[in-house]
mmCIF file of C-alpha atoms in Angstrom:
data_model
loop_
_atom_site.group_PDB
_atom_site.id
_atom_site.type_symbol
_atom_site.label_atom_id
_atom_site.label_comp_id
_atom_site.label_asym_id
_atom_site.label_seq_id
_atom_site.Cartn_x
_atom_site.Cartn_y
_atom_site.Cartn_z
ATOM 1 C CA UNK H 818 0.000 0.000 0.000
ATOM 2 C CA UNK H 819 1.417 3.409 -0.964
ATOM 3 C CA UNK H 820 2.301 5.759 1.900
ATOM 4 C CA UNK H 821 1.240 9.376 2.125
ATOM 5 C CA UNK H 822 4.420 10.562 0.453
ATOM 6 C CA UNK H 823 3.332 8.792 -2.729
ATOM 7 C CA UNK H 824 -0.127 10.314 -2.747
ATOM 8 C CA UNK H 825 0.731 13.625 -4.376
ATOM 9 C CA UNK H 826 -1.900 14.806 -6.826
ATOM 10 C CA UNK H 827 -0.824 15.656 -10.367
ATOM 11 C CA UNK H 828 -2.496 17.532 -13.142
ATOM 12 C CA UNK H 829 -3.723 15.772 -16.245
ATOM 13 C CA UNK H 830 -0.581 16.561 -18.239
ATOM 14 C CA UNK H 831 1.686 15.008 -15.614
ATOM 15 C CA UNK H 832 2.817 18.255 -13.972
ATOM 16 C CA UNK H 833 2.611 18.852 -10.232
ATOM 17 C CA UNK H 834 0.275 21.395 -8.652
ATOM 18 C CA UNK H 835 1.720 24.790 -7.781
ATOM 19 C CA UNK H 836 3.810 24.676 -4.636
ATOM 20 C CA UNK H 837 4.230 20.896 -4.647
ATOM 21 C CA UNK H 838 7.282 18.952 -5.723
ATOM 22 C CA UNK H 839 6.914 16.653 -8.709
ATOM 23 C CA UNK H 840 8.800 13.914 -6.835
ATOM 24 C CA UNK H 841 7.954 12.502 -3.424
ATOM 25 C CA UNK H 842 10.738 11.759 -0.956
ATOM 26 C CA UNK H 843 10.605 8.075 -1.835
ATOM 27 C CA UNK H 844 10.869 8.845 -5.559
ATOM 28 C CA UNK H 845 13.824 11.167 -5.028
ATOM 29 C CA UNK H 846 15.581 8.466 -3.024
ATOM 30 C CA UNK H 847 14.870 5.947 -5.782
ATOM 31 C CA UNK H 848 16.450 8.234 -8.398
ATOM 32 C CA UNK H 849 19.542 8.742 -6.239
ATOM 33 C CA UNK H 850 19.894 5.005 -5.589
ATOM 34 C CA UNK H 851 19.622 4.038 -9.257
ATOM 35 C CA UNK H 852 22.019 6.819 -10.279
ATOM 36 C CA UNK H 853 24.537 5.786 -7.633
ATOM 37 C CA UNK H 854 24.400 2.070 -8.352
ATOM 38 C CA UNK H 855 24.506 2.650 -12.095
ATOM 39 C CA UNK H 856 27.518 4.949 -11.831
ATOM 40 C CA UNK H 857 29.377 2.518 -9.579
ATOM 41 C CA UNK H 858 28.580 -0.388 -11.889
ATOM 42 C CA UNK H 859 29.806 1.543 -14.939
ATOM 43 C CA UNK H 860 33.056 2.282 -13.148
ATOM 44 C CA UNK H 861 33.595 -1.361 -12.216
ATOM 45 C CA UNK H 862 32.648 -2.685 -15.643
ATOM 46 C CA UNK H 863 34.868 -0.325 -17.591
ATOM 47 C CA UNK H 864 37.838 -0.622 -15.227
ATOM 48 C CA UNK H 865 38.184 -4.339 -15.880
ATOM 49 C CA UNK H 866 37.279 -5.267 -12.309
ATOM 50 C CA UNK H 867 34.475 -7.506 -13.587
ATOM 51 C CA UNK H 868 36.536 -9.304 -16.242
ATOM 52 C CA UNK H 869 36.187 -12.690 -14.560
ATOM 53 C CA UNK H 870 32.442 -12.282 -14.202
ATOM 54 C CA UNK H 871 32.112 -11.118 -17.806
ATOM 55 C CA UNK H 872 34.185 -13.932 -19.278
ATOM 56 C CA UNK H 873 32.402 -16.556 -17.205
ATOM 57 C CA UNK H 874 29.011 -15.183 -18.231
ATOM 58 C CA UNK H 875 29.821 -15.439 -21.925
ATOM 59 C CA UNK H 876 31.246 -18.954 -21.653
ATOM 60 C CA UNK H 877 28.308 -20.114 -19.541
ATOM 61 C CA UNK H 878 26.109 -20.274 -22.650
ATOM 62 C CA UNK H 879 28.716 -22.002 -24.861
ATOM 63 C CA UNK H 880 29.784 -25.608 -25.196
ATOM 64 C CA UNK H 881 33.107 -26.291 -23.495
ATOM 65 C CA UNK H 882 34.403 -28.324 -26.427
ATOM 66 C CA UNK H 883 33.485 -25.648 -28.994
ATOM 67 C CA UNK H 884 32.746 -22.143 -27.738
ATOM 68 C CA UNK H 885 31.309 -21.156 -31.117
ATOM 69 C CA UNK H 886 28.271 -23.319 -30.352
ATOM 70 C CA UNK H 887 25.584 -22.508 -27.790
ATOM 71 C CA UNK H 888 24.594 -25.119 -25.237
ATOM 72 C CA UNK H 889 21.184 -26.696 -25.705
ATOM 73 C CA UNK H 890 19.297 -27.936 -28.771
ATOM 74 C CA UNK H 891 20.213 -26.937 -32.314
ATOM 75 C CA UNK H 892 17.589 -24.184 -32.443
ATOM 76 C CA UNK H 893 18.978 -22.335 -29.396
ATOM 77 C CA UNK H 894 20.966 -19.922 -31.561
ATOM 78 C CA UNK H 895 17.943 -19.016 -33.673
ATOM 79 C CA UNK H 896 15.860 -18.589 -30.540
ATOM 80 C CA UNK H 897 18.447 -16.236 -29.014
ATOM 81 C CA UNK H 898 18.587 -14.214 -32.227
ATOM 82 C CA UNK H 899 14.800 -13.971 -32.238
ATOM 83 C CA UNK H 900 14.771 -12.640 -28.682
ATOM 84 C CA UNK H 901 17.460 -10.149 -29.620
ATOM 85 C CA UNK H 902 15.422 -8.862 -32.566
ATOM 86 C CA UNK H 903 12.414 -8.324 -30.264
ATOM 87 C CA UNK H 904 14.522 -5.716 -28.497
ATOM 88 C CA UNK H 905 15.906 -4.269 -31.733
ATOM 89 C CA UNK H 906 15.306 -0.839 -33.202
ATOM 90 C CA UNK H 907 12.632 -1.808 -35.731
ATOM 91 C CA UNK H 908 10.490 -3.725 -33.238
ATOM 92 C CA UNK H 909 10.766 -1.042 -30.560
ATOM 93 C CA UNK H 910 9.961 1.820 -32.949
ATOM 94 C CA UNK H 911 6.855 -0.026 -34.145
ATOM 95 C CA UNK H 912 5.766 -0.589 -30.537
ATOM 96 C CA UNK H 913 6.453 3.053 -29.656
ATOM 97 C CA UNK H 914 4.450 4.381 -32.589
ATOM 98 C CA UNK H 915 1.536 2.181 -31.609
ATOM 99 C CA UNK H 916 1.711 3.336 -27.990
ATOM 100 C CA UNK H 917 1.956 7.047 -28.816
ATOM 101 C CA UNK H 918 -0.925 6.743 -31.267
ATOM 102 C CA UNK H 919 -3.073 5.014 -28.652
ATOM 103 C CA UNK H 920 -2.248 7.594 -25.998
ATOM 104 C CA UNK H 921 -3.029 10.395 -28.447
ATOM 105 C CA UNK H 922 -6.415 8.888 -29.179
ATOM 106 C CA UNK H 923 -7.313 8.307 -25.530
ATOM 107 C CA UNK H 924 -5.651 11.225 -23.734
ATOM 108 C CA UNK H 925 -4.709 13.853 -26.315
ATOM 109 C CA UNK H 926 -1.625 15.162 -28.045
ATOM 110 C CA UNK H 927 0.033 16.741 -24.995
ATOM 111 C CA UNK H 928 0.039 13.476 -23.094
ATOM 112 C CA UNK H 929 1.194 11.555 -26.157
ATOM 113 C CA UNK H 930 4.044 14.029 -26.506
ATOM 114 C CA UNK H 931 5.205 13.247 -22.972
ATOM 115 C CA UNK H 932 5.319 9.524 -23.770
ATOM 116 C CA UNK H 933 7.222 10.225 -26.975
ATOM 117 C CA UNK H 934 9.717 12.434 -25.137
ATOM 118 C CA UNK H 935 10.313 9.837 -22.429
ATOM 119 C CA UNK H 936 10.904 7.081 -24.966
ATOM 120 C CA UNK H 937 13.099 9.179 -27.264
ATOM 121 C CA UNK H 938 15.246 10.356 -24.380
ATOM 122 C CA UNK H 939 15.653 6.807 -23.116
ATOM 123 C CA UNK H 940 16.864 5.718 -26.523
ATOM 124 C CA UNK H 941 19.265 8.649 -26.971
ATOM 125 C CA UNK H 942 20.898 8.312 -23.571
ATOM 126 C CA UNK H 943 22.374 4.983 -24.674
ATOM 127 C CA UNK H 944 24.124 6.615 -27.621
ATOM 128 C CA UNK H 945 25.650 9.237 -25.336
ATOM 129 C CA UNK H 946 26.893 6.633 -22.860
ATOM 130 C CA UNK H 947 28.329 4.408 -25.592
ATOM 131 C CA UNK H 948 30.407 7.318 -26.895
ATOM 132 C CA UNK H 949 31.449 8.217 -23.370
ATOM 133 C CA UNK H 950 32.739 4.756 -22.413
ATOM 134 C CA UNK H 951 33.656 3.469 -25.890
ATOM 135 C CA UNK H 952 34.045 -0.090 -24.623
ATOM 136 C CA UNK H 953 35.073 -2.765 -27.109
ATOM 137 C CA UNK H 954 32.762 -5.661 -27.904
ATOM 138 C CA UNK H 955 33.748 -9.018 -26.389
ATOM 139 C CA UNK H 956 35.949 -11.301 -28.462
ATOM 140 C CA UNK H 957 35.862 -14.259 -26.065
ATOM 141 C CA UNK H 958 33.343 -16.155 -28.191
ATOM 142 C CA UNK H 959 32.183 -15.901 -31.784
ATOM 143 C CA UNK H 960 29.325 -13.507 -32.503
ATOM 144 C CA UNK H 961 26.075 -14.841 -33.936
ATOM 145 C CA UNK H 962 25.274 -11.410 -35.377
ATOM 146 C CA UNK H 963 27.227 -8.360 -36.524
ATOM 147 C CA UNK H 964 27.442 -5.232 -34.371
ATOM 148 C CA UNK H 965 29.620 -2.156 -34.848
ATOM 149 C CA UNK H 966 28.758 0.238 -32.016
ATOM 150 C CA UNK H 967 30.481 0.390 -28.637
ATOM 151 C CA UNK H 968 29.557 -2.227 -26.069
ATOM 152 C CA UNK H 969 28.650 -0.409 -22.827
ATOM 153 C CA UNK H 970 25.840 -0.142 -21.989
ATOM 154 C CA UNK H 971 23.776 -2.606 -23.985
ATOM 155 C CA UNK H 972 21.426 -0.623 -26.199
ATOM 156 C CA UNK H 973 19.019 -3.528 -26.542
ATOM 157 C CA UNK H 974 18.830 -4.022 -22.766
ATOM 158 C CA UNK H 975 18.380 -0.319 -22.055
ATOM 159 C CA UNK H 976 15.909 0.529 -24.789
ATOM 160 C CA UNK H 977 13.756 -2.562 -24.462
ATOM 161 C CA UNK H 978 13.455 -2.045 -20.693
ATOM 162 C CA UNK H 979 12.553 1.614 -21.165
ATOM 163 C CA UNK H 980 9.964 0.899 -23.844
ATOM 164 C CA UNK H 981 8.386 -2.169 -22.232
ATOM 165 C CA UNK H 982 8.018 -0.470 -18.853
ATOM 166 C CA UNK H 983 6.668 2.769 -20.301
ATOM 167 C CA UNK H 984 4.098 0.683 -22.155
ATOM 168 C CA UNK H 985 3.387 -0.963 -18.798
ATOM 169 C CA UNK H 986 2.828 2.434 -17.145
ATOM 170 C CA UNK H 987 0.101 3.139 -19.674
ATOM 171 C CA UNK H 988 -1.530 -0.295 -19.749
ATOM 172 C CA UNK H 989 -1.549 -0.560 -15.959
ATOM 173 C CA UNK H 990 -3.755 2.551 -15.858
ATOM 174 C CA UNK H 991 -6.058 1.279 -18.592
ATOM 175 C CA UNK H 992 -6.291 -2.225 -17.094
ATOM 176 C CA UNK H 993 -5.542 -1.775 -13.368
ATOM 177 C CA UNK H 994 -6.835 -5.244 -12.488
ATOM 178 C CA UNK H 995 -4.022 -6.768 -14.586
ATOM 179 C CA UNK H 996 -1.288 -4.419 -13.362
ATOM 180 C CA UNK H 997 0.898 -7.136 -11.818
ATOM 181 C CA UNK H 998 0.538 -9.479 -14.771
ATOM 182 C CA UNK H 999 1.452 -6.719 -17.240
ATOM 183 C CA UNK H 1000 4.470 -5.681 -15.176
ATOM 184 C CA UNK H 1001 5.646 -9.273 -14.806
ATOM 185 C CA UNK H 1002 5.416 -9.859 -18.558
ATOM 186 C CA UNK H 1003 7.309 -6.640 -19.318
ATOM 187 C CA UNK H 1004 10.103 -7.519 -16.891
ATOM 188 C CA UNK H 1005 10.414 -11.033 -18.293
ATOM 189 C CA UNK H 1006 10.655 -9.653 -21.829
ATOM 190 C CA UNK H 1007 13.336 -7.147 -20.810
ATOM 191 C CA UNK H 1008 15.244 -9.915 -19.014
ATOM 192 C CA UNK H 1009 15.023 -12.219 -22.032
ATOM 193 C CA UNK H 1010 16.263 -9.554 -24.435
ATOM 194 C CA UNK H 1011 19.205 -8.720 -22.199
ATOM 195 C CA UNK H 1012 20.250 -12.334 -21.708
ATOM 196 C CA UNK H 1013 19.961 -12.980 -25.445
ATOM 197 C CA UNK H 1014 22.610 -10.326 -26.100
ATOM 198 C CA UNK H 1015 25.084 -12.296 -24.011
ATOM 199 C CA UNK H 1016 24.009 -15.555 -25.627
ATOM 200 C CA UNK H 1017 24.720 -14.271 -29.141
ATOM 201 C CA UNK H 1018 28.119 -13.084 -27.934
ATOM 202 C CA UNK H 1019 27.890 -9.366 -28.717
ATOM 203 C CA UNK H 1020 27.788 -8.072 -25.128
ATOM 204 C CA UNK H 1021 29.565 -8.624 -21.875
ATOM 205 C CA UNK H 1022 27.123 -9.484 -19.062
ATOM 206 C CA UNK H 1023 28.127 -6.234 -17.341
ATOM 207 C CA UNK H 1024 27.005 -4.316 -20.461
ATOM 208 C CA UNK H 1025 23.528 -5.769 -20.101
ATOM 209 C CA UNK H 1026 23.311 -5.108 -16.365
ATOM 210 C CA UNK H 1027 24.575 -1.588 -16.990
ATOM 211 C CA UNK H 1028 21.808 -1.166 -19.541
ATOM 212 C CA UNK H 1029 19.194 -2.270 -17.035
ATOM 213 C CA UNK H 1030 20.478 0.197 -14.433
ATOM 214 C CA UNK H 1031 20.467 2.970 -17.028
ATOM 215 C CA UNK H 1032 16.873 2.171 -17.922
ATOM 216 C CA UNK H 1033 15.759 2.042 -14.290
ATOM 217 C CA UNK H 1034 17.338 5.418 -13.613
ATOM 218 C CA UNK H 1035 15.626 6.947 -16.646
ATOM 219 C CA UNK H 1036 12.284 5.382 -15.759
ATOM 220 C CA UNK H 1037 12.526 6.631 -12.177
ATOM 221 C CA UNK H 1038 12.715 10.169 -13.570
ATOM 222 C CA UNK H 1039 9.567 9.682 -15.636
ATOM 223 C CA UNK H 1040 7.381 7.572 -13.361
ATOM 224 C CA UNK H 1041 5.848 10.573 -11.534
ATOM 225 C CA UNK H 1042 4.809 11.983 -14.923
ATOM 226 C CA UNK H 1043 3.595 8.834 -16.659
ATOM 227 C CA UNK H 1044 3.119 6.179 -14.020
ATOM 228 C CA UNK H 1045 0.437 7.694 -11.844
ATOM 229 C CA UNK H 1046 -3.175 7.477 -12.847
ATOM 230 C CA UNK H 1047 -4.703 10.716 -14.038
ATOM 231 C CA UNK H 1048 -7.102 12.270 -11.512
#
């Protein structure tokens, strides 16, 4: 049950009433925690301190006798690639356009613009961080797909988590009785996309975890605007 600090009333466009902070104390703390953990994780990952963890994570999904082959049945590689494509640019843009169009129809252009801004910003922040850290892709195992951008953080992990959970913010208000089920499905999808990036060999595990932390930080900034039901 939400405490009184989470019961702030917001206007229909997501802004706070005059004289009241947009973020409750709990929400401010959440932003600080995600920012702190994410920053610390980025430092560890890019310093090489997690090299053992990263190497072990990549090899975990590969056969010991031939690291070019994934463990499991013959279709495991195709399955991993399919999961990866679910979190790819084309699939996410299509989902975003559908969401923004639905919000526009139900709640108007101003509200739809907020959703579009939150999603666009979440996608762009990955590009900024990739340029900042410029981490090389792993070469421990063979890649099942071709990638050219920097490795940290994982764009698929970050963007899919941002998009799936922003979709969840909207659907949970439209179908409140299914809020937990919708959230669970979104989290499982984000988890699957992230793990698939390690399985196909194009990301270190720490890239994926860094992507999740990046997404959670970004979402914590936007939850007070998009996550609360309109009065």
